[in-house]
Amino acid sequence: MSNIDFIREETAANIGNFLVGRLLPFRQKRSIGPFVFIDHMGPACLADHENLDVGPHPHIGLSTLTYLFDGSIFHQDSLGTAMEITPGAVNWMTGGKGVVHSERTPEHLRQRDKFLHGLQIWVALPKELEFMDPTFHHTEAKDIPSWEENGVKYRLIAGEAFNKKSPVPVYSKLYMLEIKTSADALIDIRGELYGESGLYILEGEIASNGHIYDAKKILITKDAHLCSFTMKANTTVYIFGGEPFPEERYIYWNFVATDKQIIEAAKERWRNHEFPKVPGDDGYVPLPG
């Protein structure tokens, strides 16, 4: 990865009652391809009296991707979805013109000690789909394309790469890859990726051009076509990327849009309780400020 443009260590952010590592956006880089927001949740050990409780909150102009390494989250939304997500599966919710959802510890775990660890990601919608009807799609872990080459394990969590396609219904040219090694391995995927690319080291180390990069760092390349590096033994990385959009994206709270006026209108709708409700969950997260 001689073309590394940015190297950044994750920073902590407080989301409700849960601490997460904020990876994207940051000052020098607001997006990686269509990816506009990446949070690393945990790892956290929650006692029997501690639970994840993110009440109903809105989204517009994006798709959310939830991917867990450990634990479980119960998702409910204004479409009527009630779905528990477990490790290796994907929850893909598209906000479009407006959706509301909550994320909580499932009822069967609320009185027990439990772990929670995973990634939460936002992918901006193409401008022509900003006001599409909201949708939800759950993909089981067994349905995610997985393969092994030279002792290296790959999963294509979303998008297209390596002549494979994930069943997660994305709306633009992108990829999200998981790569795991048990021994040192040279990874040369220069011909497989496209657009912009970011590499997040969850655990372990990678080496590139005489430099060692350890866990909790995100590396952003200038050109995904030049992506090659060495992964040390017992390393896990996630690669996000794709073709960037021509228009800038504005973000306020949970709203993503190509025009600030769209965000202002969404803020007013949320203040006035004009978004659809989540059946069975009457909580409400106020607009910040």
mmCIF file of C-alpha atoms in Angstrom:
data_model
loop_
_atom_site.group_PDB
_atom_site.id
_atom_site.type_symbol
_atom_site.label_atom_id
_atom_site.label_comp_id
_atom_site.label_asym_id
_atom_site.label_seq_id
_atom_site.Cartn_x
_atom_site.Cartn_y
_atom_site.Cartn_z
ATOM 1 C CA MET A 1 0.000 0.000 0.000
ATOM 2 C CA SER A 2 2.624 2.524 -1.080
ATOM 3 C CA ASN A 3 -0.199 4.885 -1.979
ATOM 4 C CA ILE A 4 -1.507 5.376 1.571
ATOM 5 C CA ASP A 5 -3.023 8.835 1.737
ATOM 6 C CA PHE A 6 -4.244 8.999 5.351
ATOM 7 C CA ILE A 7 -3.454 6.963 8.475
ATOM 8 C CA ARG A 8 -5.789 7.537 11.373
ATOM 9 C CA GLU A 9 -6.360 5.865 14.727
ATOM 10 C CA GLU A 10 -9.968 5.497 15.791
ATOM 11 C CA THR A 11 -11.355 7.974 18.311
ATOM 12 C CA ALA A 12 -14.020 7.373 20.930
ATOM 13 C CA ALA A 13 -17.572 8.663 20.575
ATOM 14 C CA ASN A 14 -20.439 8.325 23.020
ATOM 15 C CA ILE A 15 -23.642 7.033 21.377
ATOM 16 C CA GLY A 16 -26.441 6.900 23.934
ATOM 17 C CA ASN A 17 -25.084 4.784 26.785
ATOM 18 C CA PHE A 18 -22.533 2.999 24.609
ATOM 19 C CA LEU A 19 -18.948 3.940 23.705
ATOM 20 C CA VAL A 20 -17.919 3.340 20.089
ATOM 21 C CA GLY A 21 -14.756 3.957 18.092
ATOM 22 C CA ARG A 22 -15.378 6.592 15.427
ATOM 23 C CA LEU A 23 -13.545 5.807 12.176
ATOM 24 C CA LEU A 24 -15.269 7.975 9.570
ATOM 25 C CA PRO A 25 -15.819 10.830 8.857
ATOM 26 C CA PHE A 26 -12.928 13.005 9.973
ATOM 27 C CA ARG A 27 -11.559 16.381 8.993
ATOM 28 C CA GLN A 28 -9.268 15.301 6.159
ATOM 29 C CA LYS A 29 -11.642 12.723 4.729
ATOM 30 C CA ARG A 30 -15.430 12.908 4.769
ATOM 31 C CA SER A 31 -16.135 9.730 2.785
ATOM 32 C CA ILE A 32 -14.542 6.639 1.234
ATOM 33 C CA GLY A 33 -16.370 5.931 -1.999
ATOM 34 C CA PRO A 34 -20.067 5.966 -0.981
ATOM 35 C CA PHE A 35 -19.239 5.166 2.688
ATOM 36 C CA VAL A 36 -19.840 8.247 4.856
ATOM 37 C CA PHE A 37 -19.834 6.901 8.420
ATOM 38 C CA ILE A 38 -18.132 3.929 10.133
ATOM 39 C CA ASP A 39 -18.333 3.157 13.861
ATOM 40 C CA HIS A 40 -16.559 0.353 15.714
ATOM 41 C CA MET A 41 -18.775 -0.773 18.617
ATOM 42 C CA GLY A 42 -16.974 -2.357 21.560
ATOM 43 C CA PRO A 43 -15.771 -4.867 22.359
ATOM 44 C CA ALA A 44 -17.902 -4.395 25.460
ATOM 45 C CA CYS A 45 -18.863 -6.727 28.262
ATOM 46 C CA LEU A 46 -22.265 -5.646 29.577
ATOM 47 C CA ALA A 47 -23.400 -6.792 33.015
ATOM 48 C CA ASP A 48 -26.851 -8.239 33.675
ATOM 49 C CA HIS A 49 -28.185 -4.743 34.438
ATOM 50 C CA GLU A 50 -26.518 -3.053 31.424
ATOM 51 C CA ASN A 51 -28.153 -3.103 28.006
ATOM 52 C CA LEU A 52 -27.943 -1.410 24.639
ATOM 53 C CA ASP A 53 -30.935 0.892 24.358
ATOM 54 C CA VAL A 54 -30.880 3.239 21.380
ATOM 55 C CA GLY A 55 -34.471 4.412 21.112
ATOM 56 C CA PRO A 56 -36.366 5.277 17.925
ATOM 57 C CA HIS A 57 -34.403 7.725 15.773
ATOM 58 C CA PRO A 58 -34.706 8.736 12.106
ATOM 59 C CA HIS A 59 -32.558 8.331 8.988
ATOM 60 C CA ILE A 60 -32.768 9.847 5.517
ATOM 61 C CA GLY A 61 -30.644 9.630 2.368
ATOM 62 C CA LEU A 62 -28.604 6.567 3.297
ATOM 63 C CA SER A 63 -28.469 2.842 3.901
ATOM 64 C CA THR A 64 -27.258 1.516 7.261
ATOM 65 C CA LEU A 65 -25.220 -1.692 7.500
ATOM 66 C CA THR A 66 -24.879 -3.496 10.832
ATOM 67 C CA TYR A 67 -22.316 -6.309 11.106
ATOM 68 C CA LEU A 68 -21.568 -7.996 14.441
ATOM 69 C CA PHE A 69 -18.494 -9.939 15.557
ATOM 70 C CA ASP A 70 -20.050 -10.870 18.902
ATOM 71 C CA GLY A 71 -23.360 -10.398 20.683
ATOM 72 C CA SER A 72 -26.829 -9.586 19.428
ATOM 73 C CA ILE A 73 -28.991 -6.534 18.653
ATOM 74 C CA PHE A 74 -32.763 -6.421 18.284
ATOM 75 C CA HIS A 75 -33.753 -4.094 15.449
ATOM 76 C CA GLN A 76 -37.254 -2.621 15.071
ATOM 77 C CA ASP A 77 -38.276 -0.081 12.454
ATOM 78 C CA SER A 78 -41.197 1.929 11.133
ATOM 79 C CA LEU A 79 -41.659 -0.572 8.288
ATOM 80 C CA GLY A 80 -42.793 -3.117 10.877
ATOM 81 C CA THR A 81 -39.508 -5.055 10.897
ATOM 82 C CA ALA A 82 -38.564 -6.822 14.129
ATOM 83 C CA MET A 83 -35.270 -8.654 13.608
ATOM 84 C CA GLU A 84 -32.487 -9.948 15.855
ATOM 85 C CA ILE A 85 -29.070 -9.747 14.244
ATOM 86 C CA THR A 86 -26.312 -12.130 15.323
ATOM 87 C CA PRO A 87 -22.607 -12.381 14.360
ATOM 88 C CA GLY A 88 -21.781 -12.728 10.667
ATOM 89 C CA ALA A 89 -25.220 -11.662 9.418
ATOM 90 C CA VAL A 90 -26.019 -8.291 7.814
ATOM 91 C CA ASN A 91 -28.854 -5.884 8.558
ATOM 92 C CA TRP A 92 -29.237 -3.453 5.635
ATOM 93 C CA MET A 93 -31.799 -0.692 6.143
ATOM 94 C CA THR A 94 -32.355 2.016 3.537
ATOM 95 C CA GLY A 95 -33.723 5.290 4.866
ATOM 96 C CA GLY A 96 -34.535 7.043 1.599
ATOM 97 C CA LYS A 97 -37.194 9.682 2.281
ATOM 98 C CA GLY A 98 -37.381 8.679 5.935
ATOM 99 C CA VAL A 99 -37.313 5.672 8.256
ATOM 100 C CA VAL A 100 -37.221 5.323 12.041
ATOM 101 C CA HIS A 101 -35.657 2.449 13.979
ATOM 102 C CA SER A 102 -34.491 1.389 17.429
ATOM 103 C CA GLU A 103 -31.601 -0.852 18.461
ATOM 104 C CA ARG A 104 -31.780 -2.661 21.764
ATOM 105 C CA THR A 105 -30.470 -5.692 23.619
ATOM 106 C CA PRO A 106 -32.864 -8.602 22.864
ATOM 107 C CA GLU A 107 -35.282 -9.472 25.642
ATOM 108 C CA HIS A 108 -33.761 -12.920 26.228
ATOM 109 C CA LEU A 109 -30.350 -11.328 27.037
ATOM 110 C CA ARG A 110 -31.424 -8.324 29.102
ATOM 111 C CA GLN A 111 -31.017 -10.034 32.505
ATOM 112 C CA ARG A 112 -27.719 -11.742 31.679
ATOM 113 C CA ASP A 113 -24.072 -10.759 31.268
ATOM 114 C CA LYS A 114 -23.373 -10.347 27.558
ATOM 115 C CA PHE A 115 -20.855 -9.135 24.984
ATOM 116 C CA LEU A 116 -21.341 -6.707 22.111
ATOM 117 C CA HIS A 117 -18.852 -6.040 19.330
ATOM 118 C CA GLY A 118 -19.308 -5.000 15.722
ATOM 119 C CA LEU A 119 -19.406 -2.344 13.024
ATOM 120 C CA GLN A 120 -22.145 0.123 12.143
ATOM 121 C CA ILE A 121 -21.832 1.759 8.750
ATOM 122 C CA TRP A 122 -23.677 4.346 6.652
ATOM 123 C CA VAL A 123 -23.624 4.272 2.869
ATOM 124 C CA ALA A 124 -24.940 7.363 1.079
ATOM 125 C CA LEU A 125 -27.613 6.855 -1.562
ATOM 126 C CA PRO A 126 -27.143 8.100 -5.128
ATOM 127 C CA LYS A 127 -28.757 11.506 -5.609
ATOM 128 C CA GLU A 128 -31.562 10.085 -7.765
ATOM 129 C CA LEU A 129 -32.529 7.677 -4.946
ATOM 130 C CA GLU A 130 -32.394 10.098 -2.004
ATOM 131 C CA PHE A 131 -36.203 10.090 -1.724
ATOM 132 C CA MET A 132 -36.840 6.413 -2.446
ATOM 133 C CA ASP A 133 -39.203 4.454 -0.213
ATOM 134 C CA PRO A 134 -37.423 2.968 2.807
ATOM 135 C CA THR A 135 -36.609 -0.750 2.823
ATOM 136 C CA PHE A 136 -35.070 -3.374 5.111
ATOM 137 C CA HIS A 137 -33.147 -6.515 4.161
ATOM 138 C CA HIS A 138 -31.583 -9.151 6.434
ATOM 139 C CA THR A 139 -28.899 -11.498 5.072
ATOM 140 C CA GLU A 140 -27.973 -14.586 7.082
ATOM 141 C CA ALA A 141 -24.288 -15.299 7.754
ATOM 142 C CA LYS A 142 -24.409 -18.501 5.683
ATOM 143 C CA ASP A 143 -25.459 -16.527 2.594
ATOM 144 C CA ILE A 144 -22.459 -14.148 2.596
ATOM 145 C CA PRO A 145 -19.923 -15.192 -0.093
ATOM 146 C CA SER A 146 -16.932 -16.751 1.696
ATOM 147 C CA TRP A 147 -13.802 -18.393 0.314
ATOM 148 C CA GLU A 148 -10.197 -19.259 1.149
ATOM 149 C CA GLU A 149 -7.030 -18.705 -0.880
ATOM 150 C CA ASN A 150 -3.550 -19.746 0.271
ATOM 151 C CA GLY A 151 -4.723 -20.017 3.859
ATOM 152 C CA VAL A 152 -6.344 -16.558 3.837
ATOM 153 C CA LYS A 153 -10.088 -16.342 4.552
ATOM 154 C CA TYR A 154 -12.254 -13.832 2.699
ATOM 155 C CA ARG A 155 -15.881 -12.685 3.065
ATOM 156 C CA LEU A 156 -17.642 -10.283 0.711
ATOM 157 C CA ILE A 157 -20.040 -8.666 3.149
ATOM 158 C CA ALA A 158 -21.559 -6.225 0.656
ATOM 159 C CA GLY A 159 -21.144 -5.145 -2.947
ATOM 160 C CA GLU A 160 -19.085 -6.669 -5.749
ATOM 161 C CA ALA A 161 -15.428 -7.743 -5.942
ATOM 162 C CA PHE A 162 -13.368 -10.811 -6.884
ATOM 163 C CA ASN A 163 -15.999 -11.669 -9.513
ATOM 164 C CA LYS A 164 -18.435 -12.270 -6.671
ATOM 165 C CA LYS A 165 -21.556 -10.448 -5.521
ATOM 166 C CA SER A 166 -23.020 -10.222 -2.037
ATOM 167 C CA PRO A 167 -26.812 -10.666 -1.734
ATOM 168 C CA VAL A 168 -27.022 -7.421 0.273
ATOM 169 C CA PRO A 169 -29.046 -5.114 -2.048
ATOM 170 C CA VAL A 170 -26.735 -2.099 -2.459
ATOM 171 C CA TYR A 171 -27.524 0.880 -4.710
ATOM 172 C CA SER A 172 -24.079 1.910 -5.958
ATOM 173 C CA LYS A 173 -20.721 0.465 -6.966
ATOM 174 C CA LEU A 174 -19.048 -0.570 -3.700
ATOM 175 C CA TYR A 175 -17.446 -3.355 -1.677
ATOM 176 C CA MET A 176 -16.972 -4.328 1.963
ATOM 177 C CA LEU A 177 -14.516 -7.173 2.541
ATOM 178 C CA GLU A 178 -13.398 -9.137 5.580
ATOM 179 C CA ILE A 179 -9.938 -10.740 5.387
ATOM 180 C CA LYS A 180 -8.536 -13.031 8.118
ATOM 181 C CA THR A 181 -5.133 -14.681 8.419
ATOM 182 C CA SER A 182 -3.789 -17.372 10.760
ATOM 183 C CA ALA A 183 -0.211 -17.029 9.423
ATOM 184 C CA ASP A 184 1.776 -14.240 7.765
ATOM 185 C CA ALA A 185 0.451 -13.676 4.233
ATOM 186 C CA LEU A 186 1.047 -11.348 1.319
ATOM 187 C CA ILE A 187 -2.255 -9.863 0.154
ATOM 188 C CA ASP A 188 -2.165 -8.574 -3.404
ATOM 189 C CA ILE A 189 -5.638 -7.487 -4.516
ATOM 190 C CA ARG A 190 -4.630 -4.703 -6.868
ATOM 191 C CA GLY A 191 -6.730 -6.071 -9.704
ATOM 192 C CA GLU A 192 -9.841 -6.718 -7.626
ATOM 193 C CA LEU A 193 -10.762 -3.329 -6.146
ATOM 194 C CA TYR A 194 -11.855 -0.026 -7.665
ATOM 195 C CA GLY A 195 -12.518 3.580 -6.736
ATOM 196 C CA GLU A 196 -11.450 4.753 -3.276
ATOM 197 C CA SER A 197 -10.487 2.263 -0.570
ATOM 198 C CA GLY A 198 -10.101 2.292 3.205
ATOM 199 C CA LEU A 199 -8.583 -0.529 5.262
ATOM 200 C CA TYR A 200 -9.458 -0.930 8.955
ATOM 201 C CA ILE A 201 -7.279 -3.170 11.128
ATOM 202 C CA LEU A 202 -9.566 -4.760 13.695
ATOM 203 C CA GLU A 203 -6.866 -6.926 15.275
ATOM 204 C CA GLY A 204 -3.273 -7.831 14.508
ATOM 205 C CA GLU A 205 -0.860 -5.945 12.255
ATOM 206 C CA ILE A 206 -0.150 -5.267 8.604
ATOM 207 C CA ALA A 207 3.152 -4.322 6.968
ATOM 208 C CA SER A 208 3.602 -2.061 3.954
ATOM 209 C CA ASN A 209 6.768 -0.490 2.520
ATOM 210 C CA GLY A 210 8.773 -1.045 5.688
ATOM 211 C CA HIS A 211 6.057 0.299 7.999
ATOM 212 C CA ILE A 212 4.010 -1.665 10.541
ATOM 213 C CA TYR A 213 0.414 -0.620 11.256
ATOM 214 C CA ASP A 214 -1.332 -2.104 14.268
ATOM 215 C CA ALA A 215 -4.921 -2.575 15.410
ATOM 216 C CA LYS A 216 -7.532 0.205 15.560
ATOM 217 C CA LYS A 217 -6.072 2.139 12.626
ATOM 218 C CA ILE A 218 -7.761 2.972 9.346
ATOM 219 C CA LEU A 219 -5.590 3.426 6.242
ATOM 220 C CA ILE A 220 -6.992 5.222 3.226
ATOM 221 C CA THR A 221 -5.455 4.683 -0.190
ATOM 222 C CA LYS A 222 -5.207 7.152 -3.038
ATOM 223 C CA ASP A 223 -5.907 4.438 -5.602
ATOM 224 C CA ALA A 224 -7.551 1.102 -4.769
ATOM 225 C CA HIS A 225 -5.841 -0.494 -7.774
ATOM 226 C CA LEU A 226 -2.533 -0.334 -5.898
ATOM 227 C CA CYS A 227 -3.720 -2.283 -2.841
ATOM 228 C CA SER A 228 -1.096 -4.799 -1.682
ATOM 229 C CA PHE A 229 0.282 -5.416 1.819
ATOM 230 C CA THR A 230 1.419 -8.138 4.213
ATOM 231 C CA MET A 231 -0.901 -9.323 6.967
ATOM 232 C CA LYS A 232 0.739 -10.717 10.070
ATOM 233 C CA ALA A 233 -0.541 -13.925 11.675
ATOM 234 C CA ASN A 234 -3.927 -13.711 13.424
ATOM 235 C CA THR A 235 -4.893 -10.433 11.788
ATOM 236 C CA THR A 236 -8.369 -9.325 10.715
ATOM 237 C CA VAL A 237 -8.958 -6.376 8.397
ATOM 238 C CA TYR A 238 -12.016 -4.819 6.769
ATOM 239 C CA ILE A 239 -11.749 -3.061 3.422
ATOM 240 C CA PHE A 240 -14.423 -0.528 2.435
ATOM 241 C CA GLY A 241 -14.626 1.320 -0.817
ATOM 242 C CA GLY A 242 -16.079 1.963 -4.213
ATOM 243 C CA GLU A 243 -16.836 4.670 -6.700
ATOM 244 C CA PRO A 244 -17.305 8.104 -5.064
ATOM 245 C CA PHE A 245 -20.334 10.224 -5.924
ATOM 246 C CA PRO A 246 -19.846 13.447 -7.897
ATOM 247 C CA GLU A 247 -21.866 15.486 -5.370
ATOM 248 C CA GLU A 248 -20.836 16.402 -1.826
ATOM 249 C CA ARG A 249 -22.795 14.808 1.014
ATOM 250 C CA TYR A 250 -23.899 16.798 4.071
ATOM 251 C CA ILE A 251 -24.382 15.014 7.396
ATOM 252 C CA TYR A 252 -26.277 16.221 10.425
ATOM 253 C CA TRP A 253 -27.003 13.707 13.203
ATOM 254 C CA ASN A 254 -28.612 10.737 11.382
ATOM 255 C CA PHE A 255 -29.429 12.635 8.198
ATOM 256 C CA VAL A 256 -27.412 12.464 4.948
ATOM 257 C CA ALA A 257 -28.286 14.603 1.930
ATOM 258 C CA THR A 258 -26.943 16.371 -1.151
ATOM 259 C CA ASP A 259 -28.613 19.626 -0.077
ATOM 260 C CA LYS A 260 -28.616 21.285 3.343
ATOM 261 C CA GLN A 261 -32.265 22.270 2.856
ATOM 262 C CA ILE A 262 -33.213 18.587 2.759
ATOM 263 C CA ILE A 263 -31.590 18.172 6.158
ATOM 264 C CA GLU A 264 -33.322 21.257 7.548
ATOM 265 C CA ALA A 265 -36.673 19.892 6.406
ATOM 266 C CA ALA A 266 -35.927 16.525 8.043
ATOM 267 C CA LYS A 267 -34.974 18.232 11.308
ATOM 268 C CA GLU A 268 -38.306 20.049 11.336
ATOM 269 C CA ARG A 269 -40.223 16.853 10.568
ATOM 270 C CA TRP A 270 -38.523 15.061 13.472
ATOM 271 C CA ARG A 271 -39.154 17.928 15.899
ATOM 272 C CA ASN A 272 -42.817 17.871 14.908
ATOM 273 C CA HIS A 273 -43.089 14.063 15.262
ATOM 274 C CA GLU A 274 -43.984 13.726 11.571
ATOM 275 C CA PHE A 275 -41.808 10.685 10.828
ATOM 276 C CA PRO A 276 -43.497 7.250 10.900
ATOM 277 C CA LYS A 277 -43.606 5.432 14.247
ATOM 278 C CA VAL A 278 -41.916 2.174 15.239
ATOM 279 C CA PRO A 279 -44.652 -0.350 16.103
ATOM 280 C CA GLY A 280 -44.157 -1.648 19.627
ATOM 281 C CA ASP A 281 -41.487 0.902 20.596
ATOM 282 C CA ASP A 282 -42.792 4.300 21.697
ATOM 283 C CA GLY A 283 -39.395 5.773 22.648
ATOM 284 C CA TYR A 284 -38.113 8.994 21.085
ATOM 285 C CA VAL A 285 -34.549 10.292 20.725
ATOM 286 C CA PRO A 286 -34.694 14.124 20.640
ATOM 287 C CA LEU A 287 -32.980 16.124 17.950
ATOM 288 C CA PRO A 288 -29.522 17.140 19.287
ATOM 289 C CA GLY A 289 -29.427 20.644 20.709
#
